[in-house]
Amino acid sequence: MVTRARALVVGVALMGAAWGWHSSPSAAQTTTVAPGGDLQAALDRARAGDTLLLAPGATYTGNFVLPARAGDAFINLRTAPDARHPQPGQRVLPVHEPRLAKLKSPNNQPALRTAPGAHHWRVQLVDFPGTLTGAGDIVALGDGSAEQSSLSGVPHDLILDRCYIHGDVARGQKRGIALNSASTTITGSYVSEIKLAGQDSQAIASWNGPGPYTIENNYLEAAGENVLFGGADPAIPGLVAQDVVVRGNLLSKPVAWRTAGWQVKNLFELKNARRVLVEANVMEYAWLDAQVGYAILLTPRNQDGRAPWSVVEDVTIRRNVIRHAGGALTITGEDSNHPSGSTRRVSVTENLIYGIDAAAWGGSGAFLLIGDEPSDITIAHNTVSQSGNIVMAFGGTRTAPRPVRGFVFENNLIAHNAFGVIGSDQAIGAGTLAAYFPDAVFRGNTIGGGDASRYPAGNQFISRAAFEASFVAPARGDYRLTAASPARGAGSDRRDAGADIRALALALGSRTR
């Protein structure tokens, strides 16, 4: 019996080898791919649990493909360890480039992409310079084309960890990461110089992948949209990107780009997404250019008319710093060009928003532009310093505005400026609220400037001077409340109006610098 049992074990092991299985973690192999070696052959030979080591500073030129393999242990592709590499949980920086192996595209195809059905690949500590002329994607996870038309072939369980992905300083790059996979994490990475003249460009863009996605602790720099979900109709019927976490990132555009001719749009945009958490990020620098300078856009788009199911729903935006832009936030209820789903159940809470300034950045300088019937929108406990209006509403006609149902604007600390809450063809304050927000909750806010008689009871109106004096050092970005601030304890929940700045700072930590 012992002999027969041993023979059975050997037979199973041989069958596993034939099919590419590993019978145990001890079978995992570590392979060093020397400079000039055949990296694609090494990728093709790799099995579950294996590690492929690349030489620090070496360049591997090609359009490399991560193949589909059996097994659910991650295959690791990485630069060989160096004590000077950033550690897990840290962010790679350009200064680390000399100690990273490079995967370099010789043309305008991605330096690295996934085969249909590829899964359980982890790519760590790799440098990805831009494509030959800056066209296309540097890294493609999943397939954004019609070739990926069903969920069965979508690559999944992918990790990009501490990778440096960058376009050419002079010619730019269309896209850093095309994110059309499932169950994917992008962490600790640095994506920069993503910019084009006369075209959109994105650090990360997703339009044909289901999620879930975790995008955490990255530097993401792009002229068009730093992060975009949607923007093209998915080839997979009914697909909506969902269960998305965007946390602890710095989304930025260099101010020097204002005069460089690159096409600039916004910092974060959702056109087709569900269950999205945007938390503890810094988003900075957006200005009037190809769009009017709003930092964040939530707007369902059936982009080319073939995706009427497109929605933006169940979105939470909390404990972020949003600064230095021509406007803060746009929420649109539906596509204005093609049939679409709607925007609904959006929560914007505990954010610090400042430097929203039309004079500095163009645009409206407004906090919120909203219209075309989104629903169930909650704006609460935000600290906002802006040069324009609080809310600008649009949609419908003078006699029949399209209503925003379930609108809550509560416990915010914000400047009123010229028109405060204003809708197209409506009076300031209560007139606009009645026409555009007929069941609104508008209370507990501390508003710098404005006429209290124009608004519902239950809000506090203070002078603009008192509003400015409420903060410790706004010129340095320190929006903690002074001891004498009228906002203290002024919320309808008896908390301070505005964001809890100390809790926000704790959530941000040091990862966003």
mmCIF file of C-alpha atoms in Angstrom, residues 33-250:
data_model
loop_
_atom_site.group_PDB
_atom_site.id
_atom_site.type_symbol
_atom_site.label_atom_id
_atom_site.label_comp_id
_atom_site.label_asym_id
_atom_site.label_seq_id
_atom_site.Cartn_x
_atom_site.Cartn_y
_atom_site.Cartn_z
ATOM 1 C CA VAL A 33 17.019 37.588 -15.937
ATOM 2 C CA ALA A 34 20.386 39.027 -16.879
ATOM 3 C CA PRO A 35 20.703 42.294 -18.844
ATOM 4 C CA GLY A 36 20.143 41.382 -22.486
ATOM 5 C CA GLY A 37 18.389 38.165 -21.458
ATOM 6 C CA ASP A 38 15.096 36.947 -22.902
ATOM 7 C CA LEU A 39 12.592 38.385 -20.469
ATOM 8 C CA GLN A 40 9.560 37.254 -22.448
ATOM 9 C CA ALA A 41 10.779 33.669 -22.403
ATOM 10 C CA ALA A 42 11.198 33.940 -18.628
ATOM 11 C CA LEU A 43 7.666 35.300 -18.297
ATOM 12 C CA ASP A 44 6.333 32.457 -20.404
ATOM 13 C CA ARG A 45 8.122 29.856 -18.257
ATOM 14 C CA ALA A 46 7.084 31.328 -14.906
ATOM 15 C CA ARG A 47 4.675 29.363 -12.771
ATOM 16 C CA ALA A 48 2.558 30.228 -9.732
ATOM 17 C CA GLY A 49 4.703 31.433 -6.846
ATOM 18 C CA ASP A 50 7.809 32.102 -8.960
ATOM 19 C CA THR A 51 9.907 35.266 -8.783
ATOM 20 C CA LEU A 52 11.673 36.870 -11.722
ATOM 21 C CA LEU A 53 14.499 39.212 -10.736
ATOM 22 C CA LEU A 54 15.669 41.994 -13.045
ATOM 23 C CA ALA A 55 19.046 43.678 -12.793
ATOM 24 C CA PRO A 56 19.034 47.138 -11.161
ATOM 25 C CA GLY A 57 19.664 49.857 -13.751
ATOM 26 C CA ALA A 58 19.382 47.462 -16.700
ATOM 27 C CA THR A 59 17.035 48.148 -19.636
ATOM 28 C CA TYR A 60 14.874 45.366 -21.069
ATOM 29 C CA THR A 61 13.445 46.487 -24.395
ATOM 30 C CA GLY A 62 10.264 44.987 -25.773
ATOM 31 C CA ASN A 63 6.480 44.790 -25.617
ATOM 32 C CA PHE A 64 6.249 42.302 -22.795
ATOM 33 C CA VAL A 65 3.144 40.238 -22.061
ATOM 34 C CA LEU A 66 2.099 38.724 -18.743
ATOM 35 C CA PRO A 67 0.643 35.334 -19.770
ATOM 36 C CA ALA A 68 -2.209 33.382 -18.215
ATOM 37 C CA ARG A 69 -1.014 30.683 -15.839
ATOM 38 C CA ALA A 70 -2.710 28.169 -13.542
ATOM 39 C CA GLY A 71 -2.567 28.570 -9.774
ATOM 40 C CA ASP A 72 -3.458 31.344 -7.363
ATOM 41 C CA ALA A 73 -0.019 32.149 -5.934
ATOM 42 C CA PHE A 74 1.360 35.433 -7.226
ATOM 43 C CA ILE A 75 4.165 35.438 -9.764
ATOM 44 C CA ASN A 76 6.544 38.277 -8.919
ATOM 45 C CA LEU A 77 8.322 40.399 -11.503
ATOM 46 C CA ARG A 78 10.665 42.853 -9.835
ATOM 47 C CA THR A 79 14.032 44.524 -9.685
ATOM 48 C CA ALA A 80 16.470 42.512 -7.584
ATOM 49 C CA PRO A 81 16.429 43.694 -3.953
ATOM 50 C CA ASP A 82 18.474 46.711 -2.976
ATOM 51 C CA ALA A 83 18.550 48.155 0.536
ATOM 52 C CA ARG A 84 18.056 51.618 -0.950
ATOM 53 C CA HIS A 85 14.706 50.745 -2.550
ATOM 54 C CA PRO A 86 11.571 52.163 -0.923
ATOM 55 C CA GLN A 87 10.082 49.669 1.468
ATOM 56 C CA PRO A 88 6.562 48.203 1.280
ATOM 57 C CA GLY A 89 4.037 50.910 2.122
ATOM 58 C CA GLN A 90 6.364 53.671 0.931
ATOM 59 C CA ARG A 91 6.173 55.463 -2.404
ATOM 60 C CA VAL A 92 8.779 55.199 -5.134
ATOM 61 C CA LEU A 93 10.266 58.526 -6.273
ATOM 62 C CA PRO A 94 12.235 59.653 -9.344
ATOM 63 C CA VAL A 95 15.391 59.619 -7.218
ATOM 64 C CA HIS A 96 15.111 55.823 -7.107
ATOM 65 C CA GLU A 97 15.243 55.496 -10.897
ATOM 66 C CA PRO A 98 18.960 54.518 -11.213
ATOM 67 C CA ARG A 99 18.379 51.482 -8.985
ATOM 68 C CA LEU A 100 15.329 50.207 -10.876
ATOM 69 C CA ALA A 101 15.264 47.908 -13.861
ATOM 70 C CA LYS A 102 13.618 49.479 -16.925
ATOM 71 C CA LEU A 103 10.998 47.947 -19.201
ATOM 72 C CA LYS A 104 11.173 50.062 -22.347
ATOM 73 C CA SER A 105 8.809 49.931 -25.301
ATOM 74 C CA PRO A 106 10.578 50.193 -28.691
ATOM 75 C CA ASN A 107 7.395 51.546 -30.343
ATOM 76 C CA ASN A 108 4.033 52.975 -29.329
ATOM 77 C CA GLN A 109 2.693 49.749 -27.869
ATOM 78 C CA PRO A 110 2.746 49.209 -24.091
ATOM 79 C CA ALA A 111 5.985 48.142 -22.494
ATOM 80 C CA LEU A 112 3.912 45.716 -20.423
ATOM 81 C CA ARG A 113 0.444 44.321 -20.997
ATOM 82 C CA THR A 114 -1.619 41.341 -19.931
ATOM 83 C CA ALA A 115 -2.759 38.379 -22.002
ATOM 84 C CA PRO A 116 -6.477 37.514 -21.847
ATOM 85 C CA GLY A 117 -7.203 35.752 -18.582
ATOM 86 C CA ALA A 118 -3.827 36.556 -17.013
ATOM 87 C CA HIS A 119 -3.971 36.638 -13.239
ATOM 88 C CA HIS A 120 -1.930 36.717 -10.043
ATOM 89 C CA TRP A 121 0.959 38.835 -11.297
ATOM 90 C CA ARG A 122 2.763 41.281 -9.012
ATOM 91 C CA VAL A 123 5.094 43.854 -10.606
ATOM 92 C CA GLN A 124 7.359 45.644 -8.150
ATOM 93 C CA LEU A 125 10.052 48.292 -8.275
ATOM 94 C CA VAL A 126 10.224 48.616 -12.057
ATOM 95 C CA ASP A 127 10.828 51.765 -14.118
ATOM 96 C CA PHE A 128 8.611 52.265 -17.196
ATOM 97 C CA PRO A 129 9.763 55.094 -19.489
ATOM 98 C CA GLY A 130 7.295 56.360 -22.085
ATOM 99 C CA THR A 131 6.567 54.919 -25.520
ATOM 100 C CA LEU A 132 8.477 55.907 -28.655
ATOM 101 C CA THR A 133 6.511 59.055 -29.558
ATOM 102 C CA GLY A 134 4.343 59.356 -26.461
ATOM 103 C CA ALA A 135 1.310 57.716 -28.075
ATOM 104 C CA GLY A 136 -0.673 54.952 -26.392
ATOM 105 C CA ASP A 137 -0.349 53.415 -22.943
ATOM 106 C CA ILE A 138 2.839 52.677 -21.032
ATOM 107 C CA VAL A 139 1.238 49.847 -19.040
ATOM 108 C CA ALA A 140 -1.998 48.123 -20.106
ATOM 109 C CA LEU A 141 -3.788 45.965 -17.537
ATOM 110 C CA GLY A 142 -6.642 44.303 -19.366
ATOM 111 C CA ASP A 143 -7.753 45.258 -22.864
ATOM 112 C CA GLY A 144 -9.717 48.405 -23.600
ATOM 113 C CA SER A 145 -10.608 47.308 -27.132
ATOM 114 C CA ALA A 146 -13.497 45.242 -28.521
ATOM 115 C CA GLU A 147 -11.297 42.158 -28.127
ATOM 116 C CA GLN A 148 -12.216 42.150 -24.433
ATOM 117 C CA SER A 149 -15.973 41.755 -24.798
ATOM 118 C CA SER A 150 -16.846 39.401 -21.931
ATOM 119 C CA LEU A 151 -15.932 39.105 -18.267
ATOM 120 C CA SER A 152 -14.515 35.627 -18.742
ATOM 121 C CA GLY A 153 -11.345 36.897 -20.389
ATOM 122 C CA VAL A 154 -10.668 39.880 -18.128
ATOM 123 C CA PRO A 155 -7.264 39.674 -16.384
ATOM 124 C CA HIS A 156 -7.521 39.796 -12.604
ATOM 125 C CA ASP A 157 -5.583 39.763 -9.346
ATOM 126 C CA LEU A 158 -2.878 42.129 -10.515
ATOM 127 C CA ILE A 159 -0.612 44.378 -8.438
ATOM 128 C CA LEU A 160 1.601 47.289 -9.478
ATOM 129 C CA ASP A 161 3.728 48.116 -6.452
ATOM 130 C CA ARG A 162 6.261 50.968 -6.275
ATOM 131 C CA CYS A 163 6.622 51.383 -10.042
ATOM 132 C CA TYR A 164 7.892 54.544 -11.738
ATOM 133 C CA ILE A 165 5.828 55.224 -14.867
ATOM 134 C CA HIS A 166 6.645 58.383 -16.770
ATOM 135 C CA GLY A 167 6.379 60.086 -20.128
ATOM 136 C CA ASP A 168 9.059 62.072 -21.868
ATOM 137 C CA VAL A 169 9.558 65.567 -20.455
ATOM 138 C CA ALA A 170 9.471 67.192 -23.903
ATOM 139 C CA ARG A 171 6.912 65.173 -25.869
ATOM 140 C CA GLY A 172 4.700 63.841 -23.067
ATOM 141 C CA GLN A 173 2.599 60.677 -23.080
ATOM 142 C CA LYS A 174 -1.024 59.738 -23.772
ATOM 143 C CA ARG A 175 -1.583 57.489 -20.769
ATOM 144 C CA GLY A 176 0.349 55.987 -17.887
ATOM 145 C CA ILE A 177 -1.856 53.026 -16.942
ATOM 146 C CA ALA A 178 -4.842 51.684 -18.861
ATOM 147 C CA LEU A 179 -6.821 49.970 -16.110
ATOM 148 C CA ASN A 180 -9.245 47.504 -17.726
ATOM 149 C CA SER A 181 -8.718 44.505 -15.494
ATOM 150 C CA ALA A 182 -10.433 43.134 -12.375
ATOM 151 C CA SER A 183 -9.220 42.885 -8.771
ATOM 152 C CA THR A 184 -6.266 45.196 -9.285
ATOM 153 C CA THR A 185 -4.142 47.223 -6.871
ATOM 154 C CA ILE A 186 -1.877 50.132 -7.810
ATOM 155 C CA THR A 187 0.169 51.247 -4.822
ATOM 156 C CA GLY A 188 3.278 53.226 -3.933
ATOM 157 C CA SER A 189 3.840 54.232 -7.561
ATOM 158 C CA TYR A 190 4.836 57.467 -9.262
ATOM 159 C CA VAL A 191 3.187 58.406 -12.563
ATOM 160 C CA SER A 192 4.380 61.628 -14.153
ATOM 161 C CA GLU A 193 4.835 63.644 -17.364
ATOM 162 C CA ILE A 194 1.536 62.361 -18.752
ATOM 163 C CA LYS A 195 0.554 65.218 -21.041
ATOM 164 C CA LEU A 196 -0.325 65.969 -24.662
ATOM 165 C CA ALA A 197 -1.262 68.993 -26.717
ATOM 166 C CA GLY A 198 -4.730 68.815 -28.271
ATOM 167 C CA GLN A 199 -5.562 65.410 -26.762
ATOM 168 C CA ASP A 200 -6.726 64.001 -23.475
ATOM 169 C CA SER A 201 -4.148 62.302 -21.294
ATOM 170 C CA GLN A 202 -4.518 60.340 -18.058
ATOM 171 C CA ALA A 203 -2.240 58.953 -15.380
ATOM 172 C CA ILE A 204 -4.835 56.199 -14.836
ATOM 173 C CA ALA A 205 -7.868 55.602 -17.041
ATOM 174 C CA SER A 206 -10.403 52.776 -16.843
ATOM 175 C CA TRP A 207 -13.296 52.124 -19.208
ATOM 176 C CA ASN A 208 -13.541 48.386 -19.946
ATOM 177 C CA GLY A 209 -12.814 46.709 -16.599
ATOM 178 C CA PRO A 210 -15.219 45.713 -13.824
ATOM 179 C CA GLY A 211 -13.063 46.347 -10.749
ATOM 180 C CA PRO A 212 -12.634 46.089 -7.844
ATOM 181 C CA TYR A 213 -9.732 48.530 -7.813
ATOM 182 C CA THR A 214 -7.500 49.892 -5.071
ATOM 183 C CA ILE A 215 -5.437 52.951 -6.025
ATOM 184 C CA GLU A 216 -3.482 53.886 -2.929
ATOM 185 C CA ASN A 217 -0.481 56.001 -1.948
ATOM 186 C CA ASN A 218 0.543 57.043 -5.467
ATOM 187 C CA TYR A 219 1.708 60.269 -7.070
ATOM 188 C CA LEU A 220 -0.489 60.730 -10.150
ATOM 189 C CA GLU A 221 0.305 63.539 -12.579
ATOM 190 C CA ALA A 222 -1.526 64.165 -15.852
ATOM 191 C CA ALA A 223 -2.657 67.133 -17.904
ATOM 192 C CA GLY A 224 -6.072 65.825 -18.990
ATOM 193 C CA GLU A 225 -7.640 63.829 -16.181
ATOM 194 C CA ASN A 226 -5.325 62.532 -13.493
ATOM 195 C CA VAL A 227 -7.764 59.687 -12.768
ATOM 196 C CA LEU A 228 -10.696 58.861 -15.071
ATOM 197 C CA PHE A 229 -13.338 56.140 -14.963
ATOM 198 C CA GLY A 230 -15.322 56.018 -18.198
ATOM 199 C CA GLY A 231 -14.606 58.160 -21.216
ATOM 200 C CA ALA A 232 -15.204 55.403 -23.784
ATOM 201 C CA ASP A 233 -18.031 52.895 -24.112
ATOM 202 C CA PRO A 234 -17.078 49.523 -22.633
ATOM 203 C CA ALA A 235 -17.026 46.571 -25.006
ATOM 204 C CA ILE A 236 -18.413 44.361 -22.217
ATOM 205 C CA PRO A 237 -22.211 44.783 -22.194
ATOM 206 C CA GLY A 238 -23.583 46.342 -19.026
ATOM 207 C CA LEU A 239 -20.165 46.945 -17.519
ATOM 208 C CA VAL A 240 -19.786 49.535 -14.765
ATOM 209 C CA ALA A 241 -16.505 49.888 -12.883
ATOM 210 C CA GLN A 242 -17.348 49.229 -9.254
ATOM 211 C CA ASP A 243 -15.897 48.871 -5.784
ATOM 212 C CA VAL A 244 -13.193 51.452 -6.371
ATOM 213 C CA VAL A 245 -10.988 52.805 -3.577
ATOM 214 C CA VAL A 246 -8.825 55.865 -4.277
ATOM 215 C CA ARG A 247 -6.966 56.602 -1.052
ATOM 216 C CA GLY A 248 -3.877 58.462 0.128
ATOM 217 C CA ASN A 249 -2.770 59.705 -3.308
ATOM 218 C CA LEU A 250 -1.407 63.029 -4.497
#
